[in-house]
XYZ file of C-alpha atoms in Angstrom:
515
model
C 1.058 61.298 -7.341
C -2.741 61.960 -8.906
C -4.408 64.341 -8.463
C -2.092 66.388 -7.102
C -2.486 70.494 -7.191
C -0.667 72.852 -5.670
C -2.491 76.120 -4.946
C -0.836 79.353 -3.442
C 1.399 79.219 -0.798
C -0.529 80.740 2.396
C 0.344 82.025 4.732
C -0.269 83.435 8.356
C 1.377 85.320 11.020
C 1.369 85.608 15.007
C 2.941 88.329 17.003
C 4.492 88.346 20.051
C 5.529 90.936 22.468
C 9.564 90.769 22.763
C 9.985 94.266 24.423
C 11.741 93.009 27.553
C 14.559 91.075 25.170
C 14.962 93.754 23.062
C 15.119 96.349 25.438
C 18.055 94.320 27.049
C 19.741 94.381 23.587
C 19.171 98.167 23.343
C 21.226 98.365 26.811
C 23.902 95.859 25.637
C 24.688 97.818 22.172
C 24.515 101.451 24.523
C 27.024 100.193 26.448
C 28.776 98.675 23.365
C 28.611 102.419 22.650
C 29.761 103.808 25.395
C 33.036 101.457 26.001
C 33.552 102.580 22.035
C 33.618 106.265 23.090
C 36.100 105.400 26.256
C 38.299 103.085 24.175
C 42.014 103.479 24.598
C 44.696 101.362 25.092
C 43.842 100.498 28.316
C 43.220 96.165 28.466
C 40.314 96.643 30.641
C 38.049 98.616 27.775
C 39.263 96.683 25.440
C 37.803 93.595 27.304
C 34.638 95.239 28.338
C 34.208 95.460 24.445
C 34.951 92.560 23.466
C 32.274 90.716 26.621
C 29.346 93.458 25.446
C 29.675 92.571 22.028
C 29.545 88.924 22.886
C 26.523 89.404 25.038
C 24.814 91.732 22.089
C 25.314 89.103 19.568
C 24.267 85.809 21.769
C 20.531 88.193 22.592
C 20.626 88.478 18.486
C 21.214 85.241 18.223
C 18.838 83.567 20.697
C 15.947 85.047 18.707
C 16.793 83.910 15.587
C 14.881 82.518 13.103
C 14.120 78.773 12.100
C 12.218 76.893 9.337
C 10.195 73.697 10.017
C 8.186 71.496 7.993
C 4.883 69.848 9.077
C 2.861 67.331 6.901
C -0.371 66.814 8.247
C -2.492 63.459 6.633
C -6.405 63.342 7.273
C -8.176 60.101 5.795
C -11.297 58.521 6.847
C -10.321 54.561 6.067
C -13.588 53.633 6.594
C -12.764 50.377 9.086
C -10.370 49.077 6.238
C -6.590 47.576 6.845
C -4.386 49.555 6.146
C -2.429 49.695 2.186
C 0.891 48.137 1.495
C 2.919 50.933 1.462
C 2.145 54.929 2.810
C 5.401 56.726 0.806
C 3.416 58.917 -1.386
C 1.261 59.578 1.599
C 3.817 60.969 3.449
C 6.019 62.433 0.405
C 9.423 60.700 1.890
C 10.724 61.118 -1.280
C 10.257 65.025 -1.469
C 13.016 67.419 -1.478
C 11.841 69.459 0.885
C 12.816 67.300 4.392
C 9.921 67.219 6.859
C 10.578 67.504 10.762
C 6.499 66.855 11.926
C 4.349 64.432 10.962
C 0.769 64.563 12.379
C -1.613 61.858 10.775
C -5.013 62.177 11.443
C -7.672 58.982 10.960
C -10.997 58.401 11.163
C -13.230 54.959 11.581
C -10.522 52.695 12.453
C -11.691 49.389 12.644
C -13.045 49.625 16.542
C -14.921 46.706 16.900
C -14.815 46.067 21.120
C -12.488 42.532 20.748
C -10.253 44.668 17.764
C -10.527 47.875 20.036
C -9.279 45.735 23.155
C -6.496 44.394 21.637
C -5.606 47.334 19.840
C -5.113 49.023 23.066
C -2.712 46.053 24.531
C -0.601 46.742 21.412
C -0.222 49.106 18.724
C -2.897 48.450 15.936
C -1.835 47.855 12.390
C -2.400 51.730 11.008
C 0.312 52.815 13.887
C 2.714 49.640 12.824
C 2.394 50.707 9.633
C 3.716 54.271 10.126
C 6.153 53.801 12.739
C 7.424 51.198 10.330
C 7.130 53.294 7.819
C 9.191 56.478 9.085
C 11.480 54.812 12.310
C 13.646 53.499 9.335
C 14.174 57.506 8.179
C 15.149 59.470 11.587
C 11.481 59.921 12.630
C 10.313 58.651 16.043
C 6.527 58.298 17.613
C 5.872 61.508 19.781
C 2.782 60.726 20.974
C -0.552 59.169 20.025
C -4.171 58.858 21.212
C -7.255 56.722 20.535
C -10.897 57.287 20.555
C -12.894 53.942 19.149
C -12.569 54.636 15.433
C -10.416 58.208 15.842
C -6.823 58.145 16.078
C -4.257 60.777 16.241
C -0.293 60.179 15.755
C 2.515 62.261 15.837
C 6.146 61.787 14.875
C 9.316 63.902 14.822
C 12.819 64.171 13.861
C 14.606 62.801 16.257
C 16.917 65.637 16.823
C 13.847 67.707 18.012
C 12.754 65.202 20.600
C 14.363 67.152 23.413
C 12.539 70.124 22.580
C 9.176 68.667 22.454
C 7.716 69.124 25.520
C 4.591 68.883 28.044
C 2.785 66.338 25.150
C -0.771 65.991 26.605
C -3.809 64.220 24.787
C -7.734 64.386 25.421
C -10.585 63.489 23.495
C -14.458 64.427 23.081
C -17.055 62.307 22.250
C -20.037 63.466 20.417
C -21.844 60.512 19.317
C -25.477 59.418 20.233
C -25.979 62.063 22.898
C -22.314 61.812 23.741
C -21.645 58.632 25.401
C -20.346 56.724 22.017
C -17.314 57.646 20.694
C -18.011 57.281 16.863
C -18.217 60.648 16.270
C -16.041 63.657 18.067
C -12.494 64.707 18.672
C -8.822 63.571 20.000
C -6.554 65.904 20.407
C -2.865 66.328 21.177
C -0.708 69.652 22.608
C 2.936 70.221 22.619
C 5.286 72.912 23.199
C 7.792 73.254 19.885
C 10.825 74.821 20.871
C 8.563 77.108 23.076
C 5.609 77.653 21.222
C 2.245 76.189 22.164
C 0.995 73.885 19.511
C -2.559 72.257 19.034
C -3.826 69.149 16.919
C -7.135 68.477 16.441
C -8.897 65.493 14.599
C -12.745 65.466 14.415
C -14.980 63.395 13.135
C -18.692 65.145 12.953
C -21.745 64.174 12.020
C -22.761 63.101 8.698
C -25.730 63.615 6.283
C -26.487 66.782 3.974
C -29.405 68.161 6.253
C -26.769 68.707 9.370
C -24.477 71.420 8.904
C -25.373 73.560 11.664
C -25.095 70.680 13.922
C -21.537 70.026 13.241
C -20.397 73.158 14.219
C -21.820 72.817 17.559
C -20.410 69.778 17.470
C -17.215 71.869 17.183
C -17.647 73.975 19.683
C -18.720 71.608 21.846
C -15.230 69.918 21.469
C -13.676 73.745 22.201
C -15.416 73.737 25.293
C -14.919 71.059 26.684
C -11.015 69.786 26.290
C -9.022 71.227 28.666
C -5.389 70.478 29.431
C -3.491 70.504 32.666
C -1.352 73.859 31.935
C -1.986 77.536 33.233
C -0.879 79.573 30.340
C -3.036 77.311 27.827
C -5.838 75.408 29.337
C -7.785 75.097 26.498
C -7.476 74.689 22.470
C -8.126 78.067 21.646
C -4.961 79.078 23.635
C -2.068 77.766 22.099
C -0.396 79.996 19.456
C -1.450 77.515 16.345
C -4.109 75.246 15.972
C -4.619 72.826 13.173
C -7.482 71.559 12.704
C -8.690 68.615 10.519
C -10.949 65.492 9.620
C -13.563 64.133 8.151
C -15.788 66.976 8.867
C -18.551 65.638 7.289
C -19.580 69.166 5.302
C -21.121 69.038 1.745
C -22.008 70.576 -1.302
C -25.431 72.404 -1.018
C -28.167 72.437 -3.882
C -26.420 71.358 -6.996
C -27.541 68.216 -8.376
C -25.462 65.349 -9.504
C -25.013 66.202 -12.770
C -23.320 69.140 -12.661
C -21.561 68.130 -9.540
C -19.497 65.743 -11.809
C -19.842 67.805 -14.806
C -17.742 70.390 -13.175
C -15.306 68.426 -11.289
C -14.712 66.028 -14.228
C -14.104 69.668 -15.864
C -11.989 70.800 -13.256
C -13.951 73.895 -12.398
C -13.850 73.114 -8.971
C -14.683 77.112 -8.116
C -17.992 76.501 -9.560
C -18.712 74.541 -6.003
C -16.844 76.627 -3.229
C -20.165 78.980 -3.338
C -21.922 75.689 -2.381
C -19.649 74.366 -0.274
C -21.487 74.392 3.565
C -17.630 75.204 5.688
C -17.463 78.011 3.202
C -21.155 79.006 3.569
C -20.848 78.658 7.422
C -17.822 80.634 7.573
C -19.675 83.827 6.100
C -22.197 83.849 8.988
C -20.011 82.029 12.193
C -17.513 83.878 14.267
C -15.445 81.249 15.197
C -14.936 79.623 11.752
C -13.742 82.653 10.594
C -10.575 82.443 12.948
C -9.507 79.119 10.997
C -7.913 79.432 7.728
C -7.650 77.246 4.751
C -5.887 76.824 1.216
C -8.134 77.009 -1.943
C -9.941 73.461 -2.694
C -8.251 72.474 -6.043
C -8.559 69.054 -5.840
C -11.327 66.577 -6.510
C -14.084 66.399 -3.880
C -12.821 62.919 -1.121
C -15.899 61.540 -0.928
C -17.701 59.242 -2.207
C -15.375 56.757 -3.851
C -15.808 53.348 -5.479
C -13.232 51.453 -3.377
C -9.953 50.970 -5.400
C -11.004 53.448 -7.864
C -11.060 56.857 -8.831
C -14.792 56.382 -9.639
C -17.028 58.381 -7.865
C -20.055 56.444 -5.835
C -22.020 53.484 -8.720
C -23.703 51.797 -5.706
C -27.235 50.734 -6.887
C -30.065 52.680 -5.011
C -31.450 50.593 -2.609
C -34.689 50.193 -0.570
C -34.449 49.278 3.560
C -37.854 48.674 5.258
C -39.186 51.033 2.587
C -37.036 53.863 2.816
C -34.905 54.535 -1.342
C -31.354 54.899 -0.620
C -29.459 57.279 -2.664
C -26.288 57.503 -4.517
C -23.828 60.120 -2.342
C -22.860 62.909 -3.891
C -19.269 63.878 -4.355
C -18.316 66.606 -1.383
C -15.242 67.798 0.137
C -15.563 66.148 3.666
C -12.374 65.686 4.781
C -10.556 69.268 5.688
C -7.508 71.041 6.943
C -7.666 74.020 8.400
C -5.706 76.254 10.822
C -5.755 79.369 13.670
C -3.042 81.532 14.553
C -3.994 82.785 17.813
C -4.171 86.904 17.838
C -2.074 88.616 20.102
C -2.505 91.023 22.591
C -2.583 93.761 20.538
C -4.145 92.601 17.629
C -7.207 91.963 20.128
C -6.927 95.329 22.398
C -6.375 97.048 18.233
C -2.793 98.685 18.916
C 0.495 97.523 17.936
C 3.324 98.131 19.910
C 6.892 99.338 18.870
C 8.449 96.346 20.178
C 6.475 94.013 18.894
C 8.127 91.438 16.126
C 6.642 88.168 14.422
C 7.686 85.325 16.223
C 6.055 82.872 14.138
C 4.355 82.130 10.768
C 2.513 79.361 9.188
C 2.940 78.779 5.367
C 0.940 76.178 3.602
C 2.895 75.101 0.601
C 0.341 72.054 -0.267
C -3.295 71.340 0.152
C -4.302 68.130 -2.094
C -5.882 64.498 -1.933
C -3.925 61.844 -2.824
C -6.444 59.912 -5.114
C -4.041 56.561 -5.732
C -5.404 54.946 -1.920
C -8.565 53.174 -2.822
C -8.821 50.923 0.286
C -11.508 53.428 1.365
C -14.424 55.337 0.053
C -12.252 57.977 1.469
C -9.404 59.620 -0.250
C -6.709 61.150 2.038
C -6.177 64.489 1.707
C -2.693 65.975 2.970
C -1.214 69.470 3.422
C 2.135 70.767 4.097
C 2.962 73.752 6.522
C 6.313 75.729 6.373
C 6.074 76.829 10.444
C 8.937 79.566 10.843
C 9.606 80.816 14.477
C 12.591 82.534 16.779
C 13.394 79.576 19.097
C 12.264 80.284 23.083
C 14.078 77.249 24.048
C 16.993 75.682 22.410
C 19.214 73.854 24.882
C 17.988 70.300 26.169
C 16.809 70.125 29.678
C 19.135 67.223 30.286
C 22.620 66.109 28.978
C 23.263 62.184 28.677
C 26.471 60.515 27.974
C 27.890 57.138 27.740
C 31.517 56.608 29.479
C 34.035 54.140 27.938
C 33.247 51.576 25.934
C 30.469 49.328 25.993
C 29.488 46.163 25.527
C 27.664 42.903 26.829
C 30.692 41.305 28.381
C 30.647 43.804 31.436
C 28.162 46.493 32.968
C 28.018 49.688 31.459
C 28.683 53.350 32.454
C 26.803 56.223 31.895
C 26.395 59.819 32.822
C 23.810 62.730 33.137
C 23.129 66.699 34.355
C 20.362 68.382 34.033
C 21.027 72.075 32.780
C 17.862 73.577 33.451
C 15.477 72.747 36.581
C 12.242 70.834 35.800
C 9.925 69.075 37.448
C 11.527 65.955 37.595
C 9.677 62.555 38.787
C 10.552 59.555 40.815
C 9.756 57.219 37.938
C 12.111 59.257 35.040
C 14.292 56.826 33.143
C 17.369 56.839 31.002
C 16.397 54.292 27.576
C 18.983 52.586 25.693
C 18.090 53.241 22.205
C 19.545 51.458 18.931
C 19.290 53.835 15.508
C 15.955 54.127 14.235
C 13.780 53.445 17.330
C 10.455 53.926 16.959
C 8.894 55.430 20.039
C 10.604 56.209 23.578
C 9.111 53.075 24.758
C 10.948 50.842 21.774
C 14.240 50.953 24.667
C 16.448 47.978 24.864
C 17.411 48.781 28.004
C 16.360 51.447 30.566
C 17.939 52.680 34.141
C 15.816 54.379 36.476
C 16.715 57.678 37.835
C 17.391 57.549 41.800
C 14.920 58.821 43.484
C 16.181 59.032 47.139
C 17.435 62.891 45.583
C 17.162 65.604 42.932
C 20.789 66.647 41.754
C 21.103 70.398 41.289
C 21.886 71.972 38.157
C 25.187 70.749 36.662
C 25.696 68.092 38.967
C 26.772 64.863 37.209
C 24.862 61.722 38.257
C 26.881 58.123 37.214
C 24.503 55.622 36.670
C 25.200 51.858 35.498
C 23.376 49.135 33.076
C 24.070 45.352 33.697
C 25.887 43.718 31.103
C 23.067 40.975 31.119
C 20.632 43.571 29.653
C 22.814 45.268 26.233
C 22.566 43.502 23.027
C 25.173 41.150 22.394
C 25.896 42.253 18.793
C 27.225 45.355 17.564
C 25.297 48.852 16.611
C 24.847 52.518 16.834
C 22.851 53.667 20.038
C 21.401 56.565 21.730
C 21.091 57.162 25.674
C 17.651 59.623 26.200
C 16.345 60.481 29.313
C 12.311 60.569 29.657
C 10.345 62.932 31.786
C 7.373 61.319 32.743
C 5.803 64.741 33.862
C 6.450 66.030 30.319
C 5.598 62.552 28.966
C 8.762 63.308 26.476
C 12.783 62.560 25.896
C 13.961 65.951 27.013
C 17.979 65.055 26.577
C 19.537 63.037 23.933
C 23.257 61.709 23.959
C 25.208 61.637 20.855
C 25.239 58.429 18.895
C 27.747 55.694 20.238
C 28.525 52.415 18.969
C 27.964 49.000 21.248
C 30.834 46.660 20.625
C 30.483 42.757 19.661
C 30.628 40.664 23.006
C 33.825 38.880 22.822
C 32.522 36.244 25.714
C 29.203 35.938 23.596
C 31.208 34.863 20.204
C 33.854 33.016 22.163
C 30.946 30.516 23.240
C 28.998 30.571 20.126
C 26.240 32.190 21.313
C 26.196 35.121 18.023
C 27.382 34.082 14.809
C 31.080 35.342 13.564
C 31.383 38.752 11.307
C 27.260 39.261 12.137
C 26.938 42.907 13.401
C 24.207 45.418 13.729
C 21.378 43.376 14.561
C 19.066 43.034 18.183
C 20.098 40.726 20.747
């Protein structure tokens, strides 16, 4: 991939207070002690020993540690469609598996009659990831739109169930506010337990406005909110990312040596230049966000389909001299671990352990896209954290075998109370869906009551609704409160229809495709 280079791996930490579960495992491993000290042949010790050391090792284990990997894409496409193929974008064929993807875009083609029909169906950036990454295990978490902004998330589908309470808002910022060319969409999510915050911007452009974007910025920190008590607004959640075409530029140096020194590489000989980095030094709030060295060429401005920096001819409009743009690193990524409790008050407590860290491994541009003046820049995030959930809220199952030529059973329990809603569903879902709404065929949940904990509900599908050919599916039940799949059955096969081959209806020895 051009232009690729890798900087140090950074990386940040958040601490959170664990006192109460350690203090338990203190107890656990005294007692341990104790029953150790008492221990004769008497059964009953023996026992107790053997249940307190189960106990002390399943409070060590439920704050273990885990690794995930998030690729984050920013790229203004300047209203363009989208390029044939998005692999190097998103590094699929890297040895280091990702679990997130969060793709960030700016100036999406948003013209009203495009916009309109854009929101009755996917538009073709979305199609082209979810096309892109359903084929390899990853399915569409969540997305939202804002004119020409667009924010889209996908996961692993084995971490769909612990995904949870996905809400989306956005900001606008352009002309005064009321046009949505300019601002920010945002998504939240918690991971597994841990509060998690996306945020695309686009501010406002031009050399002479740098001060302006960062009230922009804070002007989008004010104003989102989200519908949750313990973080109603960015700021809150444990780890914000933060990204887009930000619109900063290089200060002061003239054209020359701007390409003089990036043609040389000596990219440092710009960071002093470089308005984020100048801001940074004087604004509170910038200071909070981190971000990998810039070792990569400068994103903007491009010759389309080349690596040719802007050749336009200066122009003259109603006697005003357009000039040529110079290079600058626009689009960003940058992040926030939010500091704890004691971090803030300035003491650190004994029981106090790192619950989660944020490692950038990559910060680069991708210089090979030329379908906009724009070249995307990506960055990839080692996230390790001790899991605060890991057991899905629901448990799904199919019973006996299924297929078209008769209804179908199926069974769920939920194993930890929610807030459950009167329109939840159970999805039918073949291998390599793309989003919880790409079902084949869905049962509601009864509503009429809410079964307690462990209670098995039986629930049916008609036969007139499953595909008549064979496959691997998925049963996953969707909370519509926590807009999410928060239980996952394991993957079962659908058999031919014997009525439907018998009548000529699928071809003979055809399997694995839709109805």
């Amino acid at each position: 991939m051009a232009g690729v280079l890798e900087g140090p791996r950074m990386r940040s930490d958040s601490n959170s207070s664990t006192g109460s579960s350690r203090t338990m495992l203190r107890q656990r491993l005294s007692q341990l002690l104790t029953c150790v000290e008492d221990l004769s042949s008497d059964d009953d010790a023996t026992e107790e020993v053997s249940r307190t050391l189960d106990e002390a090792f399943q409070l060590c284990g439920r704050y273990s540690t885990e690794f995930f990997r998030l690729h984050i894409v920013t790229w203004n496409v300047a209203t363009s469609e989208p390029p044939d193929d998005v692999r190097s974008l998103l590094q699929l064929d890297s040895d280091s598996p990702t679990d997130l993807y969060v793709i960030g875009l700016q100036e999406v083609r948003a013209t009203p009659v495009k916009y309109i029909s854009d929101l009755l169906a996917e538009d073709s950036w979305s199609h082209l990831f979810m096309n892109t990454l359903g084929p390899n295990g990853f399915v569409k978490v969540t997305s939202v739109r804002m004119q020409g902004l667009l924010l889209i998330v996908f996961a692993k589908q084995t971490h769909l169930p612990f995904i949870r309470d996905i809400e989306s808002t956005y900001t606008r910022t352009g002309i005064l506010g009321y046009w949505g060319n300019k601002g920010g969409v945002s998504v939240r999510f918690s991971l597994y337990g841990h509060m998690l915050c996306f945020l695309n911007c686009h501010l406002a452009a031009h050399m002479n406005y740098a001060v302006q974007r960062v009230d922009e910025f804070e002007y989008i920190l004010d104003s989102q909110d989200f519908d949750f008590h313990n973080t109603p607004n960015v700021l809150d959640h444990k780890v914000v990312f933060w990204f887009g075409d930000l619109n900063f530029r290089i200060a002061d140096h003239g054209l020359h040596f701007l390409r003089s020194s990036i043609n040389s590489g000596r990219f440092n000989l710009l960071w002093s230049k470089d308005q984020l980095m100048m801001m940074k030094k004087k604004e509170p709030l910038l200071q909070e966000f981190e971000e990998g060295p810039l070792k990569f060429k400068p994103t903007y401005k491009f010759d389309r389909f080349s690596e040719t920096y802007d050749t336009s001819p200066q122009r003259t409009w109603f006697g005003f001299t357009g000039k040529k743009r110079k290079p600058a690193w626009t689009d960003r990524i940058l992040w926030r671990i939010k500091p704890s409790n004691n971090e803030q008050s300035g003491s650190i407590a004994d029981d106090e352990e790192v619950s989660i860290k944020v490692t950038q491994d990559l910060y680069t541009c991708d210089a090979s896209y030329g379908v906009s003046d724009h070249k995307p820049v990506i960055s990839s995030f080692n996230i390790e954290l001790q899991k605060q959930v890991d057991t899905p809220l629901v448990c799904v199952s199919a019973e006996g075998e299924w297929s078209a030529d008769e209804d179908a059973v199926l069974t769920y329990f939920i194993q930890e109370r929610f807030d459950t809603c009167t329109s939840d569903w159970i999805g039918l879902y073949k291998i390599g869906f793309k989003s919880a709404l790409d079902y084949t065929a869905f049962a509601w949940v009864p509503e009429h009551e809410i079964p307690g904990v462990n209670e098995v509900v039986q629930l049916s599908m008609k036969k007139d609704d499953l595909p008549l050919l064979a496959g691997d599916y998925i049963l996953g039940y969707f909370s519509r409160n926590m807009q999410s799949l928060v239980g996952l059955s394991p993957t079962f096969q659908i058999m031919e229809s014997r009525l439907a081959l018998l009548e000529g209806l699928v071809p003979e020895n055809v399997n694995g495709l839709d109805k």
